[in-house]
Amino acid sequence: MRAVRRVYSLRDLLVSFVAGVVGHLQSHGHHLQYDTFGAPYAGSTQVHDWPPTKPTNRDPALFPSNVGHAGVTPTGAEPALIATAPMYPTQTSAPGLLAPPTLHAGQRPSKDFDLLKKWGNLSPWYSVRQGAFGIDSSPEAPESCRVTGLHFVHRHGARYPTSWASYGGPSLLAGRLHKTATNWTAKGELEFLNDWTYKLGEEVLTPFGRQQLFDLGVSMRLKYGFLLENFTNTLPVYRTESQDRMLYSALNFAAGFFGIPYEDKYLQSITIEDTGFNNTLAPYKTCTNANNATKGDRGTPFVRDWAGTYLRDARDRLQSNFGGIELSIEDVYTMQQMCAYETVAIGFSAFCSLFTEAEWEGFDYAMDVYFWYSSGFGSPVARALGIGWIQELVARLTHTPIETHNSSTNATLDDNPTTFPLSDPLYVDATHEVVVLNIITALNLTSFAEEGPLPTTHIPSKRTYKVSQLAPFGTNMQFQLLSCEGRPEDQIRIVINDAVAPLTGIEGCEADGHGMCPVPTFIAAQKKIVAKTDWNYVCEGKWDVPAGHEWSTTTGDPPGVEW
Ligand SMILES: *[C@@H]1O[C@H](CO)[C@@H](O)[C@H](O)[C@H]1NC(C)=O
Ligand SMILES: *[C@@H]1O[C@H](CO)[C@@H](O)[C@H](O)[C@H]1NC(C)=O
Ligand SMILES: *[C@@H]1O[C@H](CO)[C@@H](O)[C@H](O)[C@H]1NC(C)=O
Ligand SMILES: *[C@@H]1O[C@H](CO)[C@@H](O)[C@H](O)[C@H]1NC(C)=O
Ligand SMILES: *[C@@H]1O[C@H](CO)[C@@H](O)[C@H](O)[C@H]1NC(C)=O
Ligand SMILES: *[C@@H]1O[C@H](CO)[C@@H](O)[C@H](O)[C@H]1NC(C)=O
Ligand SMILES: *[C@@H]1O[C@H](CO)[C@@H](O)[C@H](O)[C@H]1NC(C)=O
């Protein structure tokens, strides 16, 4: 039944579900299920099995890919916005996506409320306001400085939900609604559920996610294209991982940065992201304690606590429109996730207008709480997970190979100057949001840790650790190298989603209006951090931490490590 395009509502599907025709198929290590119509689904109640496997019009001879006659093809000079423009172009919207015009009870969002920025790591990236991180300076080169190099790190674009969720998980809720559809009745604001189908896949990029990376590639070429001029007899090496969304994020970035065809313009290193493979861009794959729920992923109980507070009213309200099914706080939290995921996957979600502005602020903060304790300054493994990439950064900045492979670094790749060049003016690394947050922790960007262990009883008034600003879909960090008149040493500064971050948590880096620090000072501090971070102890050691607020770190270190 591959041609089926009908929409099956929950109630239609119930019939097939009760008939029990459910098969199993192993694919990429996940359990996918077949629905009765023969298509595999990831909990989706509606699947389009596209493209057709045997299209009758596929005749390559009639569709040659190169017919010549391209016309004239001269190229011009490389753009250099970062050096030449008096201002900096910002990313202000998510083209193609819709936020609903009204929230709960027909409430119109207030003027400065942007729903798409209230989803933590599920928000599309946008330019953070100048000064938001404490440095009132724009990313373009300060006067009398010129940019001599860039180390760029970015996350993948918007994706479907991951196959695994420690709290929430849209496909689980969809599956339950689907299975129990004869038993419940939805009315009022929930009435749409009677015809709703779950359309999301798992893990891979959405169309909007592809666009994000293409656009990011274009914008980086406009800003930093001039750095390519210094590659006179080698090509730039960009790195990503083997995981589907990582690989295709990198290729979409390349399509934006270099244009199609990009194959002859750079070299794409695809590192293996899998259990047991050393990989600084997926370090959790070789760190035992990072995969232990009570140590490496300790954020979940904190989120559960906070959700119990900010979603209590929403749960009661939604329950009153939902007969025959018992809604938990987690279900209601999942409906908020559903809003974010549906929007970035299919452009719009009816779930979004179930909630108030305050409940969306609560959701955004839930993400801060989760990542603070699981991947950031409140995680006992965060610094160690970030340290491999710091070792690589130091190697690149000092043009010297890594001394000892004693963390997540991979000697085979990093000790070979072809796969890991050390003297290039431009580096591009693609990774996950958790790794970006690990790197921020390992670098010692402690201005983001000022509010200390995040509370689960209320949203603190001062919030520097905002995941929607630090690790959204397409999040990116520019490590700029600058040469400035009047400053004898080369300078480095870090720009996160277009806002300059303070480096004052890094030993020796003094307060600076432009957020710059002398490169030698920065390197010395990072070497000290590398020397102090014991991957083997953090990842394989027999330490333990109690659950809850009884124990805390604000440096991303386990018990027994003091600064
Ligand atoms: C890049 O090349 C230009 C022109 O040759 C030179 O002036 C500049 O110093 C080089 N920059 C770097 C980072 O090597
Ligand atoms: C519907 O509810 C009844 C009574 O609680 C229960 O026995 C039955 O299993 C439920 N059916 C489904 C499909 O969940
Ligand atoms: C290092 O990376 C290479 C290339 O991806 C891989 O074959 C090798 O297994 C990795 N080494 C370790 C120790 O993970
Ligand atoms: C997690 O670590 C704790 C404490 O070291 C240990 O008791 C527990 O067995 C570990 N859990 C798993 C799943 O390995
Ligand atoms: C992989 O990482 C381990 C732990 O840090 C290290 O002992 C080993 O040498 C690394 N292997 C390679 C090939 O880099
Ligand atoms: C890193 O941060 C800690 C905690 O704020 C501080 O004590 C330490 O001096 C910093 N270390 C370096 C090398 O920057
Ligand atoms: C790991 O190697 C670095 C040199 O690259 C060294 O400074 C550090 O002390 C080593 N870590 C441990 C725990 O031995």
PDB file of C-alpha atoms and ligand atoms in Angstrom, residues 391 403-404 406 530-531 534, ligand 7:
ATOM      1  CA  GLN A 391      42.935  20.004  23.429  1.00  0.00           C
ATOM      2  CA  GLU A 403      50.844  15.829  23.385  1.00  0.00           C
ATOM      3  CA  THR A 404      48.913  12.956  24.933  1.00  0.00           C
ATOM      4  CA  ASN A 406      44.149  10.816  27.230  1.00  0.00           C
ATOM      5  CA  VAL A 530      43.605  20.456  30.205  1.00  0.00           C
ATOM      6  CA  ALA A 531      46.275  19.486  32.742  1.00  0.00           C
ATOM      7  CA  ASP A 534      41.288  13.885  34.411  1.00  0.00           C
TER       8      ASP A 534
HETATM    9  C1  LIG B   7      46.566  14.466  29.675  1.00  0.00           C
HETATM   10  O1  LIG B   7      47.528  14.980  28.766  1.00  0.00           O
HETATM   11  C2  LIG B   7      47.815  16.347  28.946  1.00  0.00           C
HETATM   12  C3  LIG B   7      48.802  16.732  27.868  1.00  0.00           C
HETATM   13  O2  LIG B   7      48.174  16.737  26.630  1.00  0.00           O
HETATM   14  C4  LIG B   7      48.386  16.585  30.321  1.00  0.00           C
HETATM   15  O3  LIG B   7      48.587  17.960  30.518  1.00  0.00           O
HETATM   16  C5  LIG B   7      47.419  16.067  31.357  1.00  0.00           C
HETATM   17  O4  LIG B   7      47.979  16.165  32.644  1.00  0.00           O
HETATM   18  C6  LIG B   7      47.054  14.626  31.081  1.00  0.00           C
HETATM   19  N1  LIG B   7      46.001  14.228  31.995  1.00  0.00           N
HETATM   20  C7  LIG B   7      46.198  13.298  32.936  1.00  0.00           C
HETATM   21  C8  LIG B   7      45.063  13.053  33.857  1.00  0.00           C
HETATM   22  O5  LIG B   7      47.239  12.693  33.055  1.00  0.00           O
END
